PDB file of N, CA, C and O in Angstrom:
ATOM      1  N   GLN A  14       0.827  -1.200   0.000  1.00  0.00           N
ATOM      2  CA  GLN A  14       0.000   0.000   0.000  1.00  0.00           C
ATOM      3  C   GLN A  14       0.868   1.260   0.000  1.00  0.00           C
ATOM      4  O   GLN A  14       0.513   2.235  -0.621  1.00  0.00           O
ATOM      5  N   ARG A  15       1.981   1.230   0.723  1.00  0.00           N
ATOM      6  CA  ARG A  15       2.860   2.400   0.742  1.00  0.00           C
ATOM      7  C   ARG A  15       3.371   2.751  -0.650  1.00  0.00           C
ATOM      8  O   ARG A  15       3.481   3.916  -0.999  1.00  0.00           O
ATOM      9  N   MET A  16       3.687   1.731  -1.446  1.00  0.00           N
ATOM     10  CA  MET A  16       4.154   1.978  -2.814  1.00  0.00           C
ATOM     11  C   MET A  16       3.056   2.646  -3.635  1.00  0.00           C
ATOM     12  O   MET A  16       3.323   3.566  -4.394  1.00  0.00           O
ATOM     13  N   VAL A  17       1.829   2.203  -3.475  1.00  0.00           N
ATOM     14  CA  VAL A  17       0.698   2.791  -4.204  1.00  0.00           C
ATOM     15  C   VAL A  17       0.500   4.227  -3.765  1.00  0.00           C
ATOM     16  O   VAL A  17       0.344   5.124  -4.596  1.00  0.00           O
ATOM     17  N   ASP A  18       0.528   4.490  -2.466  1.00  0.00           N
ATOM     18  CA  ASP A  18       0.363   5.849  -1.957  1.00  0.00           C
ATOM     19  C   ASP A  18       1.464   6.772  -2.481  1.00  0.00           C
ATOM     20  O   ASP A  18       1.198   7.895  -2.891  1.00  0.00           O
ATOM     21  N   ALA A  19       2.697   6.300  -2.472  1.00  0.00           N
ATOM     22  CA  ALA A  19       3.809   7.107  -2.961  1.00  0.00           C
ATOM     23  C   ALA A  19       3.664   7.385  -4.449  1.00  0.00           C
ATOM     24  O   ALA A  19       3.910   8.492  -4.913  1.00  0.00           O
ATOM     25  N   TYR A  20       3.237   6.387  -5.214  1.00  0.00           N
ATOM     26  CA  TYR A  20       3.069   6.565  -6.654  1.00  0.00           C
ATOM     27  C   TYR A  20       1.965   7.563  -6.965  1.00  0.00           C
ATOM     28  O   TYR A  20       2.108   8.408  -7.832  1.00  0.00           O
ATOM     29  N   GLU A  21       0.870   7.484  -6.236  1.00  0.00           N
ATOM     30  CA  GLU A  21      -0.257   8.383  -6.479  1.00  0.00           C
ATOM     31  C   GLU A  21       0.087   9.832  -6.140  1.00  0.00           C
ATOM     32  O   GLU A  21      -0.508  10.749  -6.670  1.00  0.00           O
ATOM     33  N   LYS A  22       1.039  10.048  -5.263  1.00  0.00           N
ATOM     34  CA  LYS A  22       1.430  11.399  -4.863  1.00  0.00           C
ATOM     35  C   LYS A  22       2.650  11.886  -5.634  1.00  0.00           C
ATOM     36  O   LYS A  22       3.211  12.908  -5.316  1.00  0.00           O
ATOM     37  N   SER A  23       3.063  11.147  -6.646  1.00  0.00           N
ATOM     38  CA  SER A  23       4.250  11.487  -7.416  1.00  0.00           C
ATOM     39  C   SER A  23       3.867  12.176  -8.715  1.00  0.00           C
ATOM     40  O   SER A  23       2.800  11.938  -9.268  1.00  0.00           O
ATOM     41  N   SER A  24       4.757  13.038  -9.175  1.00  0.00           N
ATOM     42  CA  SER A  24       4.537  13.672 -10.474  1.00  0.00           C
ATOM     43  C   SER A  24       5.879  13.988 -11.123  1.00  0.00           C
ATOM     44  O   SER A  24       6.873  14.194 -10.444  1.00  0.00           O
ATOM     45  N   ALA A  25       5.861  13.996 -12.436  1.00  0.00           N
ATOM     46  CA  ALA A  25       7.048  14.340 -13.217  1.00  0.00           C
ATOM     47  C   ALA A  25       6.697  15.544 -14.085  1.00  0.00           C
ATOM     48  O   ALA A  25       6.697  15.472 -15.307  1.00  0.00           O
ATOM     49  N   PHE A  26       6.390  16.639 -13.443  1.00  0.00           N
ATOM     50  CA  PHE A  26       5.907  17.834 -14.128  1.00  0.00           C
ATOM     51  C   PHE A  26       6.938  18.397 -15.105  1.00  0.00           C
ATOM     52  O   PHE A  26       6.610  18.746 -16.239  1.00  0.00           O
ATOM     53  N   TYR A  27       8.200  18.492 -14.691  1.00  0.00           N
ATOM     54  CA  TYR A  27       9.225  19.037 -15.577  1.00  0.00           C
ATOM     55  C   TYR A  27       9.436  18.143 -16.795  1.00  0.00           C
ATOM     56  O   TYR A  27       9.646  18.633 -17.904  1.00  0.00           O
ATOM     57  N   ASP A  28       9.379  16.836 -16.596  1.00  0.00           N
ATOM     58  CA  ASP A  28       9.495  15.918 -17.730  1.00  0.00           C
ATOM     59  C   ASP A  28       8.322  16.103 -18.692  1.00  0.00           C
ATOM     60  O   ASP A  28       8.496  16.030 -19.906  1.00  0.00           O
ATOM     61  N   ALA A  29       7.146  16.338 -18.151  1.00  0.00           N
ATOM     62  CA  ALA A  29       5.973  16.583 -19.001  1.00  0.00           C
ATOM     63  C   ALA A  29       6.145  17.868 -19.810  1.00  0.00           C
ATOM     64  O   ALA A  29       5.802  17.913 -21.002  1.00  0.00           O
ATOM     65  N   LEU A  30       6.701  18.902 -19.187  1.00  0.00           N
ATOM     66  CA  LEU A  30       6.971  20.145 -19.922  1.00  0.00           C
ATOM     67  C   LEU A  30       8.019  19.916 -21.006  1.00  0.00           C
ATOM     68  O   LEU A  30       7.906  20.468 -22.109  1.00  0.00           O
ATOM     69  N   ALA A  31       9.030  19.114 -20.726  1.00  0.00           N
ATOM     70  CA  ALA A  31      10.055  18.806 -21.724  1.00  0.00           C
ATOM     71  C   ALA A  31       9.435  18.091 -22.921  1.00  0.00           C
ATOM     72  O   ALA A  31       9.740  18.407 -24.075  1.00  0.00           O
ATOM     73  N   LEU A  32       8.540  17.151 -22.656  1.00  0.00           N
ATOM     74  CA  LEU A  32       7.847  16.438 -23.727  1.00  0.00           C
ATOM     75  C   LEU A  32       6.990  17.400 -24.550  1.00  0.00           C
ATOM     76  O   LEU A  32       6.981  17.339 -25.784  1.00  0.00           O
ATOM     77  N   ALA A  33       6.302  18.304 -23.874  1.00  0.00           N
ATOM     78  CA  ALA A  33       5.481  19.295 -24.576  1.00  0.00           C
ATOM     79  C   ALA A  33       6.359  20.192 -25.455  1.00  0.00           C
ATOM     80  O   ALA A  33       5.983  20.515 -26.591  1.00  0.00           O
ATOM     81  N   CYS A  34       7.532  20.582 -24.968  1.00  0.00           N
ATOM     82  CA  CYS A  34       8.470  21.387 -25.772  1.00  0.00           C
ATOM     83  C   CYS A  34       8.881  20.623 -27.026  1.00  0.00           C
ATOM     84  O   CYS A  34       8.926  21.190 -28.122  1.00  0.00           O
ATOM     85  N   ASP A  35       9.184  19.335 -26.865  1.00  0.00           N
ATOM     86  CA  ASP A  35       9.571  18.506 -28.009  1.00  0.00           C
ATOM     87  C   ASP A  35       8.450  18.451 -29.045  1.00  0.00           C
ATOM     88  O   ASP A  35       8.696  18.583 -30.241  1.00  0.00           O
ATOM     89  N   GLN A  36       7.224  18.258 -28.578  1.00  0.00           N
ATOM     90  CA  GLN A  36       6.090  18.167 -29.493  1.00  0.00           C
ATOM     91  C   GLN A  36       5.823  19.495 -30.198  1.00  0.00           C
ATOM     92  O   GLN A  36       5.549  19.526 -31.403  1.00  0.00           O
ATOM     93  N   LEU A  37       5.920  20.592 -29.471  1.00  0.00           N
ATOM     94  CA  LEU A  37       5.692  21.900 -30.076  1.00  0.00           C
ATOM     95  C   LEU A  37       6.779  22.256 -31.080  1.00  0.00           C
ATOM     96  O   LEU A  37       6.516  22.938 -32.078  1.00  0.00           O
ATOM     97  N   ALA A  38       8.000  21.808 -30.852  1.00  0.00           N
ATOM     98  CA  ALA A  38       9.098  22.080 -31.781  1.00  0.00           C
ATOM     99  C   ALA A  38       8.833  21.448 -33.146  1.00  0.00           C
ATOM    100  O   ALA A  38       9.263  21.967 -34.172  1.00  0.00           O
ATOM    101  N   LYS A  39       8.093  20.358 -33.168  1.00  0.00           N
ATOM    102  CA  LYS A  39       7.779  19.658 -34.416  1.00  0.00           C
ATOM    103  C   LYS A  39       6.703  20.354 -35.240  1.00  0.00           C
ATOM    104  O   LYS A  39       6.552  20.063 -36.419  1.00  0.00           O
ATOM    105  N   THR A  40       5.947  21.257 -34.630  1.00  0.00           N
ATOM    106  CA  THR A  40       4.808  21.862 -35.321  1.00  0.00           C
ATOM    107  C   THR A  40       5.211  22.935 -36.318  1.00  0.00           C
ATOM    108  O   THR A  40       4.508  23.153 -37.297  1.00  0.00           O
ATOM    109  N   GLY A  41       6.306  23.630 -36.061  1.00  0.00           N
ATOM    110  CA  GLY A  41       6.739  24.694 -36.953  1.00  0.00           C
ATOM    111  C   GLY A  41       5.920  25.969 -36.835  1.00  0.00           C
ATOM    112  O   GLY A  41       6.110  26.894 -37.608  1.00  0.00           O
ATOM    113  N   THR A  42       5.031  26.037 -35.848  1.00  0.00           N
ATOM    114  CA  THR A  42       4.232  27.253 -35.666  1.00  0.00           C
ATOM    115  C   THR A  42       5.023  28.295 -34.885  1.00  0.00           C
ATOM    116  O   THR A  42       5.905  27.969 -34.092  1.00  0.00           O
ATOM    117  N   SER A  43       4.688  29.554 -35.107  1.00  0.00           N
ATOM    118  CA  SER A  43       5.418  30.618 -34.419  1.00  0.00           C
ATOM    119  C   SER A  43       4.858  30.896 -33.027  1.00  0.00           C
ATOM    120  O   SER A  43       5.588  31.309 -32.138  1.00  0.00           O
ATOM    121  N   ARG A  44       3.578  30.684 -32.833  1.00  0.00           N
ATOM    122  CA  ARG A  44       2.961  30.900 -31.512  1.00  0.00           C
ATOM    123  C   ARG A  44       2.784  29.568 -30.817  1.00  0.00           C
ATOM    124  O   ARG A  44       2.119  28.674 -31.330  1.00  0.00           O
ATOM    125  N   LYS A  45       3.383  29.464 -29.625  1.00  0.00           N
ATOM    126  CA  LYS A  45       3.323  28.212 -28.881  1.00  0.00           C
ATOM    127  C   LYS A  45       2.918  28.488 -27.447  1.00  0.00           C
ATOM    128  O   LYS A  45       3.506  29.337 -26.782  1.00  0.00           O
ATOM    129  N   VAL A  46       1.913  27.749 -26.976  1.00  0.00           N
ATOM    130  CA  VAL A  46       1.414  27.913 -25.612  1.00  0.00           C
ATOM    131  C   VAL A  46       1.195  26.534 -25.002  1.00  0.00           C
ATOM    132  O   VAL A  46       0.673  25.632 -25.658  1.00  0.00           O
ATOM    133  N   ILE A  47       1.591  26.396 -23.753  1.00  0.00           N
ATOM    134  CA  ILE A  47       1.301  25.187 -22.984  1.00  0.00           C
ATOM    135  C   ILE A  47       0.367  25.589 -21.856  1.00  0.00           C
ATOM    136  O   ILE A  47       0.670  26.516 -21.102  1.00  0.00           O
ATOM    137  N   LEU A  48      -0.768  24.914 -21.753  1.00  0.00           N
ATOM    138  CA  LEU A  48      -1.673  25.090 -20.615  1.00  0.00           C
ATOM    139  C   LEU A  48      -1.391  23.943 -19.662  1.00  0.00           C
ATOM    140  O   LEU A  48      -1.625  22.780 -19.989  1.00  0.00           O
ATOM    141  N   ALA A  49      -0.835  24.272 -18.507  1.00  0.00           N
ATOM    142  CA  ALA A  49      -0.418  23.260 -17.542  1.00  0.00           C
ATOM    143  C   ALA A  49      -1.368  23.246 -16.352  1.00  0.00           C
ATOM    144  O   ALA A  49      -1.460  24.226 -15.621  1.00  0.00           O
ATOM    145  N   MET A  50      -2.071  22.140 -16.181  1.00  0.00           N
ATOM    146  CA  MET A  50      -2.924  21.948 -15.013  1.00  0.00           C
ATOM    147  C   MET A  50      -2.109  21.078 -14.048  1.00  0.00           C
ATOM    148  O   MET A  50      -1.799  19.933 -14.341  1.00  0.00           O
ATOM    149  N   THR A  51      -1.749  21.662 -12.906  1.00  0.00           N
ATOM    150  CA  THR A  51      -0.779  21.006 -12.028  1.00  0.00           C
ATOM    151  C   THR A  51      -1.001  21.362 -10.566  1.00  0.00           C
ATOM    152  O   THR A  51      -1.652  22.359 -10.250  1.00  0.00           O
ATOM    153  N   ASP A  52      -0.425  20.546  -9.695  1.00  0.00           N
ATOM    154  CA  ASP A  52      -0.407  20.874  -8.271  1.00  0.00           C
ATOM    155  C   ASP A  52       0.867  21.651  -7.932  1.00  0.00           C
ATOM    156  O   ASP A  52       1.142  21.913  -6.776  1.00  0.00           O
ATOM    157  N   CYS A  53       1.652  21.984  -8.950  1.00  0.00           N
ATOM    158  CA  CYS A  53       2.896  22.765  -8.810  1.00  0.00           C
ATOM    159  C   CYS A  53       3.972  22.041  -8.017  1.00  0.00           C
ATOM    160  O   CYS A  53       4.840  22.665  -7.429  1.00  0.00           O
ATOM    161  N   GLU A  54       3.915  20.739  -8.002  1.00  0.00           N
ATOM    162  CA  GLU A  54       4.944  19.957  -7.322  1.00  0.00           C
ATOM    163  C   GLU A  54       5.535  18.962  -8.304  1.00  0.00           C
ATOM    164  O   GLU A  54       4.856  18.498  -9.207  1.00  0.00           O
ATOM    165  N   ASP A  55       6.795  18.663  -8.137  1.00  0.00           N
ATOM    166  CA  ASP A  55       7.486  17.701  -8.992  1.00  0.00           C
ATOM    167  C   ASP A  55       8.334  16.815  -8.105  1.00  0.00           C
ATOM    168  O   ASP A  55       9.182  17.293  -7.368  1.00  0.00           O
ATOM    169  N   THR A  56       8.115  15.521  -8.195  1.00  0.00           N
ATOM    170  CA  THR A  56       8.854  14.600  -7.329  1.00  0.00           C
ATOM    171  C   THR A  56       9.633  13.539  -8.102  1.00  0.00           C
ATOM    172  O   THR A  56      10.432  12.838  -7.500  1.00  0.00           O
ATOM    173  N   LEU A  57       9.418  13.439  -9.426  1.00  0.00           N
ATOM    174  CA  LEU A  57      10.042  12.345 -10.168  1.00  0.00           C
ATOM    175  C   LEU A  57      10.862  12.754 -11.392  1.00  0.00           C
ATOM    176  O   LEU A  57      11.515  11.917 -11.979  1.00  0.00           O
ATOM    177  N   SER A  58      10.816  13.990 -11.806  1.00  0.00           N
ATOM    178  CA  SER A  58      11.425  14.369 -13.078  1.00  0.00           C
ATOM    179  C   SER A  58      12.925  14.135 -13.138  1.00  0.00           C
ATOM    180  O   SER A  58      13.644  14.339 -12.163  1.00  0.00           O
ATOM    181  N   GLN A  59      13.360  13.744 -14.321  1.00  0.00           N
ATOM    182  CA  GLN A  59      14.785  13.630 -14.625  1.00  0.00           C
ATOM    183  C   GLN A  59      15.297  14.941 -15.224  1.00  0.00           C
ATOM    184  O   GLN A  59      16.493  15.201 -15.208  1.00  0.00           O
ATOM    185  N   THR A  60      14.396  15.749 -15.771  1.00  0.00           N
ATOM    186  CA  THR A  60      14.762  17.014 -16.403  1.00  0.00           C
ATOM    187  C   THR A  60      14.861  18.106 -15.337  1.00  0.00           C
ATOM    188  O   THR A  60      13.894  18.357 -14.633  1.00  0.00           O
ATOM    189  N   PRO A  61      16.008  18.767 -15.216  1.00  0.00           N
ATOM    190  CA  PRO A  61      16.166  19.821 -14.213  1.00  0.00           C
ATOM    191  C   PRO A  61      15.339  21.073 -14.540  1.00  0.00           C
ATOM    192  O   PRO A  61      15.099  21.381 -15.714  1.00  0.00           O
ATOM    193  N   TYR A  62      14.939  21.793 -13.525  1.00  0.00           N
ATOM    194  CA  TYR A  62      14.149  23.015 -13.669  1.00  0.00           C
ATOM    195  C   TYR A  62      14.827  24.012 -14.605  1.00  0.00           C
ATOM    196  O   TYR A  62      14.198  24.578 -15.493  1.00  0.00           O
ATOM    197  N   LYS A  63      16.132  24.225 -14.418  1.00  0.00           N
ATOM    198  CA  LYS A  63      16.857  25.203 -15.241  1.00  0.00           C
ATOM    199  C   LYS A  63      16.842  24.814 -16.718  1.00  0.00           C
ATOM    200  O   LYS A  63      16.822  25.679 -17.588  1.00  0.00           O
ATOM    201  N   GLU A  64      16.852  23.519 -17.002  1.00  0.00           N
ATOM    202  CA  GLU A  64      16.784  23.051 -18.386  1.00  0.00           C
ATOM    203  C   GLU A  64      15.425  23.390 -18.999  1.00  0.00           C
ATOM    204  O   GLU A  64      15.336  23.808 -20.150  1.00  0.00           O
ATOM    205  N   ILE A  65      14.366  23.239 -18.227  1.00  0.00           N
ATOM    206  CA  ILE A  65      13.019  23.577 -18.720  1.00  0.00           C
ATOM    207  C   ILE A  65      12.940  25.073 -19.020  1.00  0.00           C
ATOM    208  O   ILE A  65      12.440  25.469 -20.085  1.00  0.00           O
ATOM    209  N   ILE A  66      13.410  25.899 -18.124  1.00  0.00           N
ATOM    210  CA  ILE A  66      13.378  27.350 -18.339  1.00  0.00           C
ATOM    211  C   ILE A  66      14.159  27.712 -19.600  1.00  0.00           C
ATOM    212  O   ILE A  66      13.702  28.510 -20.425  1.00  0.00           O
ATOM    213  N   ARG A  67      15.333  27.123 -19.769  1.00  0.00           N
ATOM    214  CA  ARG A  67      16.144  27.395 -20.964  1.00  0.00           C
ATOM    215  C   ARG A  67      15.394  27.015 -22.237  1.00  0.00           C
ATOM    216  O   ARG A  67      15.335  27.796 -23.196  1.00  0.00           O
ATOM    217  N   ARG A  68      14.785  25.844 -22.260  1.00  0.00           N
ATOM    218  CA  ARG A  68      14.072  25.379 -23.455  1.00  0.00           C
ATOM    219  C   ARG A  68      12.855  26.238 -23.759  1.00  0.00           C
ATOM    220  O   ARG A  68      12.577  26.548 -24.924  1.00  0.00           O
ATOM    221  N   LEU A  69      12.120  26.614 -22.723  1.00  0.00           N
ATOM    222  CA  LEU A  69      10.945  27.467 -22.936  1.00  0.00           C
ATOM    223  C   LEU A  69      11.351  28.810 -23.528  1.00  0.00           C
ATOM    224  O   LEU A  69      10.701  29.317 -24.445  1.00  0.00           O
ATOM    225  N   ARG A  70      12.431  29.373 -23.031  1.00  0.00           N
ATOM    226  CA  ARG A  70      12.914  30.665 -23.551  1.00  0.00           C
ATOM    227  C   ARG A  70      13.423  30.533 -24.982  1.00  0.00           C
ATOM    228  O   ARG A  70      13.108  31.359 -25.836  1.00  0.00           O
ATOM    229  N   GLU A  71      14.230  29.513 -25.234  1.00  0.00           N
ATOM    230  CA  GLU A  71      14.786  29.319 -26.576  1.00  0.00           C
ATOM    231  C   GLU A  71      13.699  29.117 -27.623  1.00  0.00           C
ATOM    232  O   GLU A  71      13.824  29.587 -28.749  1.00  0.00           O
ATOM    233  N   GLN A  72      12.650  28.389 -27.245  1.00  0.00           N
ATOM    234  CA  GLN A  72      11.581  28.085 -28.195  1.00  0.00           C
ATOM    235  C   GLN A  72      10.454  29.115 -28.153  1.00  0.00           C
ATOM    236  O   GLN A  72       9.481  28.984 -28.883  1.00  0.00           O
ATOM    237  N   ASP A  73      10.599  30.124 -27.289  1.00  0.00           N
ATOM    238  CA  ASP A  73       9.597  31.180 -27.156  1.00  0.00           C
ATOM    239  C   ASP A  73       8.203  30.602 -26.890  1.00  0.00           C
ATOM    240  O   ASP A  73       7.234  30.889 -27.593  1.00  0.00           O
ATOM    241  N   ILE A  74       8.131  29.758 -25.854  1.00  0.00           N
ATOM    242  CA  ILE A  74       6.883  29.101 -25.474  1.00  0.00           C
ATOM    243  C   ILE A  74       6.322  29.769 -24.226  1.00  0.00           C
ATOM    244  O   ILE A  74       7.017  29.946 -23.230  1.00  0.00           O
ATOM    245  N   LEU A  75       5.058  30.122 -24.289  1.00  0.00           N
ATOM    246  CA  LEU A  75       4.342  30.692 -23.148  1.00  0.00           C
ATOM    247  C   LEU A  75       3.690  29.547 -22.374  1.00  0.00           C
ATOM    248  O   LEU A  75       3.077  28.660 -22.965  1.00  0.00           O
ATOM    249  N   VAL A  76       3.834  29.561 -21.057  1.00  0.00           N
ATOM    250  CA  VAL A  76       3.198  28.545 -20.211  1.00  0.00           C
ATOM    251  C   VAL A  76       2.180  29.229 -19.318  1.00  0.00           C
ATOM    252  O   VAL A  76       2.508  30.173 -18.604  1.00  0.00           O
ATOM    253  N   CYS A  77       0.942  28.753 -19.361  1.00  0.00           N
ATOM    254  CA  CYS A  77      -0.126  29.230 -18.484  1.00  0.00           C
ATOM    255  C   CYS A  77      -0.424  28.121 -17.486  1.00  0.00           C
ATOM    256  O   CYS A  77      -0.642  26.974 -17.878  1.00  0.00           O
ATOM    257  N   PHE A  78      -0.413  28.459 -16.209  1.00  0.00           N
ATOM    258  CA  PHE A  78      -0.610  27.467 -15.160  1.00  0.00           C
ATOM    259  C   PHE A  78      -2.000  27.570 -14.552  1.00  0.00           C
ATOM    260  O   PHE A  78      -2.477  28.668 -14.257  1.00  0.00           O
ATOM    261  N   LEU A  79      -2.621  26.427 -14.364  1.00  0.00           N
ATOM    262  CA  LEU A  79      -3.857  26.316 -13.612  1.00  0.00           C
ATOM    263  C   LEU A  79      -3.522  25.500 -12.382  1.00  0.00           C
ATOM    264  O   LEU A  79      -3.263  24.291 -12.476  1.00  0.00           O
ATOM    265  N   ASN A  80      -3.411  26.155 -11.231  1.00  0.00           N
ATOM    266  CA  ASN A  80      -2.998  25.506  -9.998  1.00  0.00           C
ATOM    267  C   ASN A  80      -4.142  24.681  -9.439  1.00  0.00           C
ATOM    268  O   ASN A  80      -5.209  25.186  -9.116  1.00  0.00           O
ATOM    269  N   LEU A  81      -3.903  23.378  -9.285  1.00  0.00           N
ATOM    270  CA  LEU A  81      -4.906  22.454  -8.760  1.00  0.00           C
ATOM    271  C   LEU A  81      -4.694  22.158  -7.291  1.00  0.00           C
ATOM    272  O   LEU A  81      -5.276  21.219  -6.756  1.00  0.00           O
ATOM    273  N   GLY A  82      -3.872  22.919  -6.623  1.00  0.00           N
ATOM    274  CA  GLY A  82      -3.594  22.694  -5.215  1.00  0.00           C
ATOM    275  C   GLY A  82      -2.099  22.671  -4.996  1.00  0.00           C
ATOM    276  O   GLY A  82      -1.332  23.063  -5.862  1.00  0.00           O
ATOM    277  N   GLY A  83      -1.673  22.211  -3.857  1.00  0.00           N
ATOM    278  CA  GLY A  83      -0.243  22.156  -3.597  1.00  0.00           C
ATOM    279  C   GLY A  83       0.275  23.495  -3.116  1.00  0.00           C
ATOM    280  O   GLY A  83      -0.316  24.124  -2.247  1.00  0.00           O
ATOM    281  N   ILE A  84       1.340  23.967  -3.719  1.00  0.00           N
ATOM    282  CA  ILE A  84       1.986  25.211  -3.303  1.00  0.00           C
ATOM    283  C   ILE A  84       1.028  26.369  -3.532  1.00  0.00           C
ATOM    284  O   ILE A  84       0.453  26.517  -4.587  1.00  0.00           O
ATOM    285  N   SER A  85       0.898  27.222  -2.516  1.00  0.00           N
ATOM    286  CA  SER A  85      -0.024  28.362  -2.671  1.00  0.00           C
ATOM    287  C   SER A  85       0.734  29.659  -2.771  1.00  0.00           C
ATOM    288  O   SER A  85       1.877  29.763  -2.502  1.00  0.00           O
TER     289      SER A  85
END
């Protein structure tokens, strides 16, 4: 049960943003927006925060956050 509880409370938010950056790079569009619905916590990502910021800036991607709880 502890493994299930830990898994349910885990998220890889930065990795998800990295994947979204990869997908948007393939589109060739000039306007790129990610709508992120999140609890604003990341516990599993392999992608560092600074890497996400760098990629978002380089690709000129706007991120809009919808906070579902977590950090206030």
